[in-house]
């Protein structure tokens, strides 16, 4: 039988998705369901003086208008790291679009009509709309109280000495003697860049359907991490975890933006209050008011020897994290870890700060702090190459970490071959070929401490007919986990792929999975599945040993068959049925991954980004066209190569969006472009002319068959690569993204100070 | 008011609120949830359905305006369980990931190939300018539609 792993088998969810049969959270409904509409703040920072709900409540069809005053007996906030986010604003709003009240009605239209009649009186407070404003002497404070902390294992960014400040979090990293290295340097190169505020635009906006039934809460939602949402909901309603069931069907995009709790508490509060199922489905504008990604200003100073070797790097990262913490502290910590490499740096200092501002809360988005810092770090390498008169490929060759070298003290050594990956990109770009005017190439590298904290469990059930169910708490959000995980199970058990069915992300049924993020699924969930399969096989061999009365050490298995001495081969179905004595029963295999054994050392793997682009710039308009895109998926082993290449092209395309078009713009207290007309994402005409998605399979990962994760890597260095390519094309280095025609045109026509 | 229409070949007579969009009609009344909603302002193409063979954005098209018309949604494409060649090509080319935009792309591709059975690659790219996919980077979708046209008119 052909082994399933390693082949580009078609997606198992493809048929359902091309016929319209695939069910997403937004498609769920219940009898007697009410529809919720949120009344949102039209102020960025204000005290709530009064909420008049009478007129709205009087509309026929309206069941209730709920404000924070109605949450008596509940824990009124959520947040997995810092429980600072009120479900409904308590006395004060901190950003434009913050939920203030919720209307429940028999129809969506009635709820929306009534929501417009809720009158909220505010007393304005001075607003903090930027990092600069947050730092001003005497700046208004967004938060003056210290909130409960969530899961302590997220606590690496938390500190004990606390006083109210708009600096939400600080993370520092230092080794060696940075100041001495700068004193001794041959060349010091300083670069400051600005990374834009982004919106992930998962096409299915956040939505949830909540039901209270016999004291238990059930929520069908768009959450990537249903187990994390369950924690927040259990705390809000003081319920045991067993009484909270969170289900994530197919997600219409995630990209990190559906990590952690978003709209679930609102829907659940509605159901708790009304004793009816409540559906809350946001539109895109509301989704933009729910979560965005951190913008960042990053300054890096690098010291080089005459040989082009880095001797020190000093980074200052400032992230604008918005009004509430959400996953911001972890994004900051990761930004600090991911900005300086993947180079050999004898002396390093990174100072990272994230700031509270009166803007939409920022949280995870694909790459998770990496793109913000990488833009500065990689552009800095290009500028250093220019200054030192060294080819930009060569300066990287000299400084890139080698396999097995230390990236972070105490962390897993580098499990990738970066110089080899670089050569693949340079060859794809034909990098030594001279380019005409207004043409340029750029390339870059990144290494992310990926995989997150390793807690994954998986269950395999071998049924009485030999068919197999794989249960996993990992969510299918487009990345293809349903397919790739089934390929691992089929390979381990030696059964045809078609006999494995996968059930995902239902906290009442599937086994625990900490998150679906940080590119962890193939590696960590994959390992748990391998172990679950081994457990199931071992149990079946023991059963055959008992029912056929042969010593267990004489029982063998391969290719979906259990064999005993004397040539008696049993199918799985026969093994199960023999032991149970009828056409009944099943065998359950359990697999566990935790911070132990091969995943004792963090990160579980380094996720590599190695990309290159060639661009051309229109002389008249400054419009940037991407002529060539090259990515290397350094994934150790591709369980399904087509899925990996799909992840890389998708990630790179999102990176191109941030590099060329995307930015959320605040005009005073209000976002100027909270829609997909004015927030421009890549479209079919923006596809690069040539696309070269390459794979590097060196079996150097900790996952099944040497696999490592993918999904973020190809995004992380894109911004820097495009900025470098445009810089070479026009002869001036950009210092910000996106590289809109207007910005590029201005750069082209700017008189430099020296001129 | 009551509308009379034909949806995926089946005659339908339904009383509906006049403010309903076509998307609400097919999703909430007929249970055809394959048609998705995203931008709500006719720029993402997710909600594309065909009305008398013409692609429209169901998010912004009033349901009353399909009175007397024929409506085709994604559910109307597969024939007795066998995939339409466009659907089959999407499967074969990995032209979807999360799948949320897929019904809209497939309906748009059907409209294109009905109009122009052998489009060039550029024709495909231009025709899809009103459809957003956030996952795939578009190339596999373009490949799938070019391949489907070759399968349908060899």
JSON list of N, CA and C in Angstrom, two decimals, chain A residues 9 11 15 17-18 20 23-24 26-27 108-109 113 199-201 203 251 253 255 284 477-478 646-647 650 653-654 662 676 682-685 687 691, chain B residues 19 24 27-28 33-34 36 38-39 41 43-44 46 74 81 83 87 94 96-100 106 125-126 128-130 132 134-139:
[
{"chain": "A", "resi": 9, "resn": "UNK", "atom": "N", "xyz": [-1.98, 14.50, -1.56]},
{"chain": "A", "resi": 9, "resn": "UNK", "atom": "CA", "xyz": [-3.34, 13.97, -1.75]},
{"chain": "A", "resi": 9, "resn": "UNK", "atom": "C", "xyz": [-4.33, 15.14, -1.68]},
{"chain": "A", "resi": 11, "resn": "UNK", "atom": "N", "xyz": [-7.32, 17.62, -0.69]},
{"chain": "A", "resi": 11, "resn": "UNK", "atom": "CA", "xyz": [-7.87, 17.98, 0.63]},
{"chain": "A", "resi": 11, "resn": "UNK", "atom": "C", "xyz": [-9.14, 17.18, 0.89]},
{"chain": "A", "resi": 15, "resn": "UNK", "atom": "N", "xyz": [-14.29, 18.67, -1.27]},
{"chain": "A", "resi": 15, "resn": "UNK", "atom": "CA", "xyz": [-15.59, 18.43, -1.88]},
{"chain": "A", "resi": 15, "resn": "UNK", "atom": "C", "xyz": [-16.69, 19.22, -1.17]},
{"chain": "A", "resi": 17, "resn": "UNK", "atom": "N", "xyz": [-16.36, 21.88, 0.44]},
{"chain": "A", "resi": 17, "resn": "UNK", "atom": "CA", "xyz": [-16.16, 23.32, 0.27]},
{"chain": "A", "resi": 17, "resn": "UNK", "atom": "C", "xyz": [-16.48, 23.81, -1.15]},
{"chain": "A", "resi": 18, "resn": "UNK", "atom": "N", "xyz": [-16.39, 22.93, -2.15]},
{"chain": "A", "resi": 18, "resn": "UNK", "atom": "CA", "xyz": [-16.74, 23.39, -3.51]},
{"chain": "A", "resi": 18, "resn": "UNK", "atom": "C", "xyz": [-18.23, 23.21, -3.80]},
{"chain": "A", "resi": 20, "resn": "UNK", "atom": "N", "xyz": [-20.63, 23.81, -1.40]},
{"chain": "A", "resi": 20, "resn": "UNK", "atom": "CA", "xyz": [-21.41, 24.64, -0.49]},
{"chain": "A", "resi": 20, "resn": "UNK", "atom": "C", "xyz": [-21.94, 23.88, 0.71]},
{"chain": "A", "resi": 23, "resn": "UNK", "atom": "N", "xyz": [-20.01, 23.41, 6.55]},
{"chain": "A", "resi": 23, "resn": "UNK", "atom": "CA", "xyz": [-20.70, 24.24, 7.53]},
{"chain": "A", "resi": 23, "resn": "UNK", "atom": "C", "xyz": [-19.69, 25.05, 8.34]},
{"chain": "A", "resi": 24, "resn": "UNK", "atom": "N", "xyz": [-19.93, 26.33, 8.42]},
{"chain": "A", "resi": 24, "resn": "UNK", "atom": "CA", "xyz": [-19.14, 27.25, 9.21]},
{"chain": "A", "resi": 24, "resn": "UNK", "atom": "C", "xyz": [-20.00, 27.70, 10.39]},
{"chain": "A", "resi": 26, "resn": "UNK", "atom": "N", "xyz": [-21.09, 30.51, 11.15]},
{"chain": "A", "resi": 26, "resn": "UNK", "atom": "CA", "xyz": [-22.13, 31.47, 10.77]},
{"chain": "A", "resi": 26, "resn": "UNK", "atom": "C", "xyz": [-23.35, 30.76, 10.18]},
{"chain": "A", "resi": 27, "resn": "UNK", "atom": "N", "xyz": [-23.18, 29.51, 9.77]},
{"chain": "A", "resi": 27, "resn": "UNK", "atom": "CA", "xyz": [-24.30, 28.75, 9.21]},
{"chain": "A", "resi": 27, "resn": "UNK", "atom": "C", "xyz": [-25.14, 28.07, 10.28]},
{"chain": "A", "resi": 108, "resn": "UNK", "atom": "N", "xyz": [-32.67, 39.64, 13.02]},
{"chain": "A", "resi": 108, "resn": "UNK", "atom": "CA", "xyz": [-31.49, 40.48, 12.89]},
{"chain": "A", "resi": 108, "resn": "UNK", "atom": "C", "xyz": [-31.87, 41.93, 12.63]},
{"chain": "A", "resi": 109, "resn": "UNK", "atom": "N", "xyz": [-32.87, 42.11, 11.73]},
{"chain": "A", "resi": 109, "resn": "UNK", "atom": "CA", "xyz": [-33.25, 43.47, 11.37]},
{"chain": "A", "resi": 109, "resn": "UNK", "atom": "C", "xyz": [-33.82, 44.22, 12.56]},
{"chain": "A", "resi": 113, "resn": "UNK", "atom": "N", "xyz": [-32.33, 47.56, 14.10]},
{"chain": "A", "resi": 113, "resn": "UNK", "atom": "CA", "xyz": [-33.14, 48.78, 14.17]},
{"chain": "A", "resi": 113, "resn": "UNK", "atom": "C", "xyz": [-33.17, 49.31, 15.60]},
{"chain": "A", "resi": 199, "resn": "UNK", "atom": "N", "xyz": [-5.18, 44.70, 9.58]},
{"chain": "A", "resi": 199, "resn": "UNK", "atom": "CA", "xyz": [-6.39, 43.92, 9.86]},
{"chain": "A", "resi": 199, "resn": "UNK", "atom": "C", "xyz": [-6.27, 42.62, 9.07]},
{"chain": "A", "resi": 200, "resn": "UNK", "atom": "N", "xyz": [-6.43, 41.50, 9.75]},
{"chain": "A", "resi": 200, "resn": "UNK", "atom": "CA", "xyz": [-6.17, 40.20, 9.11]},
{"chain": "A", "resi": 200, "resn": "UNK", "atom": "C", "xyz": [-7.17, 39.90, 7.99]},
{"chain": "A", "resi": 201, "resn": "UNK", "atom": "N", "xyz": [-8.35, 40.43, 8.08]},
{"chain": "A", "resi": 201, "resn": "UNK", "atom": "CA", "xyz": [-9.44, 40.12, 7.16]},
{"chain": "A", "resi": 201, "resn": "UNK", "atom": "C", "xyz": [-9.61, 38.63, 6.88]},
{"chain": "A", "resi": 203, "resn": "UNK", "atom": "N", "xyz": [-12.18, 36.11, 6.09]},
{"chain": "A", "resi": 203, "resn": "UNK", "atom": "CA", "xyz": [-13.38, 36.54, 5.36]},
{"chain": "A", "resi": 203, "resn": "UNK", "atom": "C", "xyz": [-14.68, 36.24, 6.10]},
{"chain": "A", "resi": 251, "resn": "UNK", "atom": "N", "xyz": [-13.46, 27.13, 9.89]},
{"chain": "A", "resi": 251, "resn": "UNK", "atom": "CA", "xyz": [-13.32, 28.58, 10.05]},
{"chain": "A", "resi": 251, "resn": "UNK", "atom": "C", "xyz": [-13.13, 29.22, 8.69]},
{"chain": "A", "resi": 253, "resn": "UNK", "atom": "N", "xyz": [-11.27, 31.42, 7.47]},
{"chain": "A", "resi": 253, "resn": "UNK", "atom": "CA", "xyz": [-10.03, 32.16, 7.69]},
{"chain": "A", "resi": 253, "resn": "UNK", "atom": "C", "xyz": [-9.79, 32.41, 9.17]},
{"chain": "A", "resi": 255, "resn": "UNK", "atom": "N", "xyz": [-5.80, 33.01, 10.50]},
{"chain": "A", "resi": 255, "resn": "UNK", "atom": "CA", "xyz": [-4.50, 33.71, 10.42]},
{"chain": "A", "resi": 255, "resn": "UNK", "atom": "C", "xyz": [-4.11, 34.31, 11.76]},
{"chain": "A", "resi": 284, "resn": "UNK", "atom": "N", "xyz": [-17.96, 43.11, 8.76]},
{"chain": "A", "resi": 284, "resn": "UNK", "atom": "CA", "xyz": [-16.52, 43.35, 8.64]},
{"chain": "A", "resi": 284, "resn": "UNK", "atom": "C", "xyz": [-16.09, 44.59, 9.43]},
{"chain": "A", "resi": 477, "resn": "UNK", "atom": "N", "xyz": [-8.86, 25.58, 9.78]},
{"chain": "A", "resi": 477, "resn": "UNK", "atom": "CA", "xyz": [-9.19, 26.96, 9.39]},
{"chain": "A", "resi": 477, "resn": "UNK", "atom": "C", "xyz": [-8.70, 27.27, 7.99]},
{"chain": "A", "resi": 478, "resn": "UNK", "atom": "N", "xyz": [-8.44, 26.20, 7.22]},
{"chain": "A", "resi": 478, "resn": "UNK", "atom": "CA", "xyz": [-8.00, 26.40, 5.85]},
{"chain": "A", "resi": 478, "resn": "UNK", "atom": "C", "xyz": [-6.62, 25.85, 5.60]},
{"chain": "A", "resi": 646, "resn": "UNK", "atom": "N", "xyz": [0.87, 25.76, -0.58]},
{"chain": "A", "resi": 646, "resn": "UNK", "atom": "CA", "xyz": [-0.30, 26.63, -0.45]},
{"chain": "A", "resi": 646, "resn": "UNK", "atom": "C", "xyz": [-0.18, 27.56, 0.74]},
{"chain": "A", "resi": 647, "resn": "UNK", "atom": "N", "xyz": [0.33, 27.04, 1.85]},
{"chain": "A", "resi": 647, "resn": "UNK", "atom": "CA", "xyz": [0.56, 27.89, 3.03]},
{"chain": "A", "resi": 647, "resn": "UNK", "atom": "C", "xyz": [1.57, 28.97, 2.72]},
{"chain": "A", "resi": 650, "resn": "UNK", "atom": "N", "xyz": [0.16, 31.57, 0.30]},
{"chain": "A", "resi": 650, "resn": "UNK", "atom": "CA", "xyz": [-0.85, 32.36, 1.00]},
{"chain": "A", "resi": 650, "resn": "UNK", "atom": "C", "xyz": [-0.22, 33.32, 1.98]},
{"chain": "A", "resi": 653, "resn": "UNK", "atom": "N", "xyz": [1.56, 36.09, 0.15]},
{"chain": "A", "resi": 653, "resn": "UNK", "atom": "CA", "xyz": [0.60, 37.04, -0.43]},
{"chain": "A", "resi": 653, "resn": "UNK", "atom": "C", "xyz": [0.08, 38.00, 0.63]},
{"chain": "A", "resi": 654, "resn": "UNK", "atom": "N", "xyz": [-0.20, 37.48, 1.83]},
{"chain": "A", "resi": 654, "resn": "UNK", "atom": "CA", "xyz": [-0.61, 38.40, 2.90]},
{"chain": "A", "resi": 654, "resn": "UNK", "atom": "C", "xyz": [0.53, 39.36, 3.24]},
{"chain": "A", "resi": 662, "resn": "UNK", "atom": "N", "xyz": [-1.73, 47.48, 2.52]},
{"chain": "A", "resi": 662, "resn": "UNK", "atom": "CA", "xyz": [-2.62, 47.44, 3.68]},
{"chain": "A", "resi": 662, "resn": "UNK", "atom": "C", "xyz": [-2.15, 48.35, 4.81]},
{"chain": "A", "resi": 676, "resn": "UNK", "atom": "N", "xyz": [-13.40, 46.86, 3.40]},
{"chain": "A", "resi": 676, "resn": "UNK", "atom": "CA", "xyz": [-12.45, 46.33, 2.42]},
{"chain": "A", "resi": 676, "resn": "UNK", "atom": "C", "xyz": [-12.45, 47.07, 1.09]},
{"chain": "A", "resi": 682, "resn": "UNK", "atom": "N", "xyz": [-4.68, 42.21, -1.23]},
{"chain": "A", "resi": 682, "resn": "UNK", "atom": "CA", "xyz": [-4.29, 41.76, -2.56]},
{"chain": "A", "resi": 682, "resn": "UNK", "atom": "C", "xyz": [-5.46, 41.13, -3.33]},
{"chain": "A", "resi": 683, "resn": "UNK", "atom": "N", "xyz": [-5.48, 41.40, -4.62]},
{"chain": "A", "resi": 683, "resn": "UNK", "atom": "CA", "xyz": [-6.51, 40.84, -5.50]},
{"chain": "A", "resi": 683, "resn": "UNK", "atom": "C", "xyz": [-5.83, 40.05, -6.62]},
{"chain": "A", "resi": 684, "resn": "UNK", "atom": "N", "xyz": [-6.66, 39.45, -7.48]},
{"chain": "A", "resi": 684, "resn": "UNK", "atom": "CA", "xyz": [-6.10, 38.52, -8.47]},
{"chain": "A", "resi": 684, "resn": "UNK", "atom": "C", "xyz": [-5.07, 39.21, -9.37]},
{"chain": "A", "resi": 685, "resn": "UNK", "atom": "N", "xyz": [-5.27, 40.51, -9.65]},
{"chain": "A", "resi": 685, "resn": "UNK", "atom": "CA", "xyz": [-4.31, 41.21, -10.52]},
{"chain": "A", "resi": 685, "resn": "UNK", "atom": "C", "xyz": [-2.97, 41.45, -9.86]},
{"chain": "A", "resi": 687, "resn": "UNK", "atom": "N", "xyz": [-1.21, 39.17, -8.26]},
{"chain": "A", "resi": 687, "resn": "UNK", "atom": "CA", "xyz": [-0.40, 37.95, -8.17]},
{"chain": "A", "resi": 687, "resn": "UNK", "atom": "C", "xyz": [0.93, 38.17, -8.88]},
{"chain": "A", "resi": 691, "resn": "UNK", "atom": "N", "xyz": [6.01, 32.73, -9.74]},
{"chain": "A", "resi": 691, "resn": "UNK", "atom": "CA", "xyz": [5.97, 32.30, -8.34]},
{"chain": "A", "resi": 691, "resn": "UNK", "atom": "C", "xyz": [6.77, 31.01, -8.23]},
{"chain": "B", "resi": 19, "resn": "UNK", "atom": "N", "xyz": [-37.56, 44.04, 2.74]},
{"chain": "B", "resi": 19, "resn": "UNK", "atom": "CA", "xyz": [-36.19, 44.53, 2.96]},
{"chain": "B", "resi": 19, "resn": "UNK", "atom": "C", "xyz": [-35.14, 43.42, 2.86]},
{"chain": "B", "resi": 24, "resn": "UNK", "atom": "N", "xyz": [-30.18, 36.78, 2.31]},
{"chain": "B", "resi": 24, "resn": "UNK", "atom": "CA", "xyz": [-31.04, 36.35, 3.42]},
{"chain": "B", "resi": 24, "resn": "UNK", "atom": "C", "xyz": [-32.08, 35.35, 2.93]},
{"chain": "B", "resi": 27, "resn": "UNK", "atom": "N", "xyz": [-30.21, 31.96, 2.18]},
{"chain": "B", "resi": 27, "resn": "UNK", "atom": "CA", "xyz": [-29.60, 31.35, 3.37]},
{"chain": "B", "resi": 27, "resn": "UNK", "atom": "C", "xyz": [-30.64, 31.05, 4.46]},
{"chain": "B", "resi": 28, "resn": "UNK", "atom": "N", "xyz": [-31.42, 32.07, 4.81]},
{"chain": "B", "resi": 28, "resn": "UNK", "atom": "CA", "xyz": [-32.29, 31.94, 5.98]},
{"chain": "B", "resi": 28, "resn": "UNK", "atom": "C", "xyz": [-33.62, 31.27, 5.65]},
{"chain": "B", "resi": 33, "resn": "UNK", "atom": "N", "xyz": [-27.04, 27.52, 2.62]},
{"chain": "B", "resi": 33, "resn": "UNK", "atom": "CA", "xyz": [-26.02, 28.30, 3.33]},
{"chain": "B", "resi": 33, "resn": "UNK", "atom": "C", "xyz": [-24.67, 28.28, 2.61]},
{"chain": "B", "resi": 34, "resn": "UNK", "atom": "N", "xyz": [-24.60, 27.64, 1.43]},
{"chain": "B", "resi": 34, "resn": "UNK", "atom": "CA", "xyz": [-23.36, 27.67, 0.66]},
{"chain": "B", "resi": 34, "resn": "UNK", "atom": "C", "xyz": [-22.99, 29.09, 0.23]},
{"chain": "B", "resi": 36, "resn": "UNK", "atom": "N", "xyz": [-22.07, 32.62, 0.97]},
{"chain": "B", "resi": 36, "resn": "UNK", "atom": "CA", "xyz": [-21.52, 33.25, 2.18]},
{"chain": "B", "resi": 36, "resn": "UNK", "atom": "C", "xyz": [-21.61, 34.76, 2.09]},
{"chain": "B", "resi": 38, "resn": "UNK", "atom": "N", "xyz": [-19.52, 38.42, 3.41]},
{"chain": "B", "resi": 38, "resn": "UNK", "atom": "CA", "xyz": [-18.35, 38.98, 4.07]},
{"chain": "B", "resi": 38, "resn": "UNK", "atom": "C", "xyz": [-18.40, 40.51, 4.08]},
{"chain": "B", "resi": 39, "resn": "UNK", "atom": "N", "xyz": [-17.95, 41.17, 2.99]},
{"chain": "B", "resi": 39, "resn": "UNK", "atom": "CA", "xyz": [-17.78, 42.62, 3.06]},
{"chain": "B", "resi": 39, "resn": "UNK", "atom": "C", "xyz": [-19.11, 43.36, 3.17]},
{"chain": "B", "resi": 41, "resn": "UNK", "atom": "N", "xyz": [-20.65, 44.88, 0.94]},
{"chain": "B", "resi": 41, "resn": "UNK", "atom": "CA", "xyz": [-20.72, 46.07, 0.08]},
{"chain": "B", "resi": 41, "resn": "UNK", "atom": "C", "xyz": [-20.23, 45.81, -1.33]},
{"chain": "B", "resi": 43, "resn": "UNK", "atom": "N", "xyz": [-17.83, 44.18, -2.79]},
{"chain": "B", "resi": 43, "resn": "UNK", "atom": "CA", "xyz": [-16.44, 44.24, -3.26]},
{"chain": "B", "resi": 43, "resn": "UNK", "atom": "C", "xyz": [-15.65, 42.96, -3.04]},
{"chain": "B", "resi": 44, "resn": "UNK", "atom": "N", "xyz": [-16.19, 41.99, -2.29]},
{"chain": "B", "resi": 44, "resn": "UNK", "atom": "CA", "xyz": [-15.38, 40.79, -2.02]},
{"chain": "B", "resi": 44, "resn": "UNK", "atom": "C", "xyz": [-15.81, 39.59, -2.86]},
{"chain": "B", "resi": 46, "resn": "UNK", "atom": "N", "xyz": [-17.80, 37.19, -2.29]},
{"chain": "B", "resi": 46, "resn": "UNK", "atom": "CA", "xyz": [-18.10, 35.95, -1.58]},
{"chain": "B", "resi": 46, "resn": "UNK", "atom": "C", "xyz": [-19.53, 35.48, -1.80]},
{"chain": "B", "resi": 74, "resn": "UNK", "atom": "N", "xyz": [-24.43, 28.01, -5.42]},
{"chain": "B", "resi": 74, "resn": "UNK", "atom": "CA", "xyz": [-23.39, 26.97, -5.46]},
{"chain": "B", "resi": 74, "resn": "UNK", "atom": "C", "xyz": [-24.01, 25.57, -5.34]},
{"chain": "B", "resi": 81, "resn": "UNK", "atom": "N", "xyz": [-24.83, 14.57, -7.68]},
{"chain": "B", "resi": 81, "resn": "UNK", "atom": "CA", "xyz": [-23.70, 14.06, -6.91]},
{"chain": "B", "resi": 81, "resn": "UNK", "atom": "C", "xyz": [-22.37, 14.12, -7.63]},
{"chain": "B", "resi": 83, "resn": "UNK", "atom": "N", "xyz": [-19.46, 16.25, -9.44]},
{"chain": "B", "resi": 83, "resn": "UNK", "atom": "CA", "xyz": [-19.05, 17.63, -9.41]},
{"chain": "B", "resi": 83, "resn": "UNK", "atom": "C", "xyz": [-19.07, 18.26, -10.80]},
{"chain": "B", "resi": 87, "resn": "UNK", "atom": "N", "xyz": [-15.86, 22.77, -10.26]},
{"chain": "B", "resi": 87, "resn": "UNK", "atom": "CA", "xyz": [-15.68, 22.29, -8.89]},
{"chain": "B", "resi": 87, "resn": "UNK", "atom": "C", "xyz": [-14.57, 21.26, -8.83]},
{"chain": "B", "resi": 94, "resn": "UNK", "atom": "N", "xyz": [-6.00, 22.41, -5.58]},
{"chain": "B", "resi": 94, "resn": "UNK", "atom": "CA", "xyz": [-5.88, 22.99, -4.24]},
{"chain": "B", "resi": 94, "resn": "UNK", "atom": "C", "xyz": [-6.26, 24.48, -4.28]},
{"chain": "B", "resi": 96, "resn": "UNK", "atom": "N", "xyz": [-8.48, 26.09, -2.96]},
{"chain": "B", "resi": 96, "resn": "UNK", "atom": "CA", "xyz": [-9.20, 26.59, -1.80]},
{"chain": "B", "resi": 96, "resn": "UNK", "atom": "C", "xyz": [-8.44, 26.21, -0.55]},
{"chain": "B", "resi": 97, "resn": "UNK", "atom": "N", "xyz": [-8.61, 27.02, 0.48]},
{"chain": "B", "resi": 97, "resn": "UNK", "atom": "CA", "xyz": [-8.08, 26.64, 1.80]},
{"chain": "B", "resi": 97, "resn": "UNK", "atom": "C", "xyz": [-9.24, 26.71, 2.79]},
{"chain": "B", "resi": 98, "resn": "UNK", "atom": "N", "xyz": [-9.51, 27.90, 3.33]},
{"chain": "B", "resi": 98, "resn": "UNK", "atom": "CA", "xyz": [-10.63, 27.94, 4.28]},
{"chain": "B", "resi": 98, "resn": "UNK", "atom": "C", "xyz": [-11.95, 27.68, 3.58]},
{"chain": "B", "resi": 99, "resn": "UNK", "atom": "N", "xyz": [-12.04, 28.01, 2.30]},
{"chain": "B", "resi": 99, "resn": "UNK", "atom": "CA", "xyz": [-13.22, 27.67, 1.51]},
{"chain": "B", "resi": 99, "resn": "UNK", "atom": "C", "xyz": [-14.34, 28.69, 1.58]},
{"chain": "B", "resi": 100, "resn": "UNK", "atom": "N", "xyz": [-14.17, 29.74, 2.36]},
{"chain": "B", "resi": 100, "resn": "UNK", "atom": "CA", "xyz": [-15.28, 30.68, 2.56]},
{"chain": "B", "resi": 100, "resn": "UNK", "atom": "C", "xyz": [-15.56, 31.47, 1.28]},
{"chain": "B", "resi": 106, "resn": "UNK", "atom": "N", "xyz": [-16.40, 30.14, -7.62]},
{"chain": "B", "resi": 106, "resn": "UNK", "atom": "CA", "xyz": [-16.90, 29.13, -8.56]},
{"chain": "B", "resi": 106, "resn": "UNK", "atom": "C", "xyz": [-18.09, 29.69, -9.36]},
{"chain": "B", "resi": 125, "resn": "UNK", "atom": "N", "xyz": [-7.93, 36.41, -14.85]},
{"chain": "B", "resi": 125, "resn": "UNK", "atom": "CA", "xyz": [-7.47, 37.33, -13.80]},
{"chain": "B", "resi": 125, "resn": "UNK", "atom": "C", "xyz": [-8.36, 38.57, -13.75]},
{"chain": "B", "resi": 126, "resn": "UNK", "atom": "N", "xyz": [-8.63, 39.14, -14.92]},
{"chain": "B", "resi": 126, "resn": "UNK", "atom": "CA", "xyz": [-9.43, 40.37, -14.96]},
{"chain": "B", "resi": 126, "resn": "UNK", "atom": "C", "xyz": [-10.86, 40.11, -14.50]},
{"chain": "B", "resi": 128, "resn": "UNK", "atom": "N", "xyz": [-11.91, 38.01, -12.40]},
{"chain": "B", "resi": 128, "resn": "UNK", "atom": "CA", "xyz": [-11.98, 37.71, -10.96]},
{"chain": "B", "resi": 128, "resn": "UNK", "atom": "C", "xyz": [-11.61, 38.90, -10.10]},
{"chain": "B", "resi": 129, "resn": "UNK", "atom": "N", "xyz": [-11.47, 40.07, -10.72]},
{"chain": "B", "resi": 129, "resn": "UNK", "atom": "CA", "xyz": [-11.00, 41.23, -9.95]},
{"chain": "B", "resi": 129, "resn": "UNK", "atom": "C", "xyz": [-11.95, 41.59, -8.80]},
{"chain": "B", "resi": 130, "resn": "UNK", "atom": "N", "xyz": [-13.20, 41.18, -8.91]},
{"chain": "B", "resi": 130, "resn": "UNK", "atom": "CA", "xyz": [-14.16, 41.50, -7.85]},
{"chain": "B", "resi": 130, "resn": "UNK", "atom": "C", "xyz": [-14.31, 40.42, -6.81]},
{"chain": "B", "resi": 132, "resn": "UNK", "atom": "N", "xyz": [-12.38, 38.35, -3.68]},
{"chain": "B", "resi": 132, "resn": "UNK", "atom": "CA", "xyz": [-11.20, 38.31, -2.80]},
{"chain": "B", "resi": 132, "resn": "UNK", "atom": "C", "xyz": [-11.04, 36.91, -2.22]},
{"chain": "B", "resi": 134, "resn": "UNK", "atom": "N", "xyz": [-8.38, 35.32, 0.65]},
{"chain": "B", "resi": 134, "resn": "UNK", "atom": "CA", "xyz": [-7.35, 35.75, 1.59]},
{"chain": "B", "resi": 134, "resn": "UNK", "atom": "C", "xyz": [-6.35, 34.63, 1.88]},
{"chain": "B", "resi": 135, "resn": "UNK", "atom": "N", "xyz": [-6.66, 33.40, 1.44]},
{"chain": "B", "resi": 135, "resn": "UNK", "atom": "CA", "xyz": [-5.82, 32.24, 1.81]},
{"chain": "B", "resi": 135, "resn": "UNK", "atom": "C", "xyz": [-4.82, 31.84, 0.74]},
{"chain": "B", "resi": 136, "resn": "UNK", "atom": "N", "xyz": [-5.27, 31.73, -0.52]},
{"chain": "B", "resi": 136, "resn": "UNK", "atom": "CA", "xyz": [-4.49, 30.95, -1.49]},
{"chain": "B", "resi": 136, "resn": "UNK", "atom": "C", "xyz": [-3.45, 31.74, -2.26]},
{"chain": "B", "resi": 137, "resn": "UNK", "atom": "N", "xyz": [-3.59, 33.06, -2.32]},
{"chain": "B", "resi": 137, "resn": "UNK", "atom": "CA", "xyz": [-2.70, 33.81, -3.21]},
{"chain": "B", "resi": 137, "resn": "UNK", "atom": "C", "xyz": [-3.15, 33.76, -4.67]},
{"chain": "B", "resi": 138, "resn": "UNK", "atom": "N", "xyz": [-4.38, 33.30, -4.91]},
{"chain": "B", "resi": 138, "resn": "UNK", "atom": "CA", "xyz": [-5.07, 33.33, -6.21]},
{"chain": "B", "resi": 138, "resn": "UNK", "atom": "C", "xyz": [-4.52, 32.38, -7.28]},
{"chain": "B", "resi": 139, "resn": "UNK", "atom": "N", "xyz": [-3.22, 32.17, -7.31]},
{"chain": "B", "resi": 139, "resn": "UNK", "atom": "CA", "xyz": [-2.67, 31.42, -8.45]},
{"chain": "B", "resi": 139, "resn": "UNK", "atom": "C", "xyz": [-3.36, 30.06, -8.65]}
]
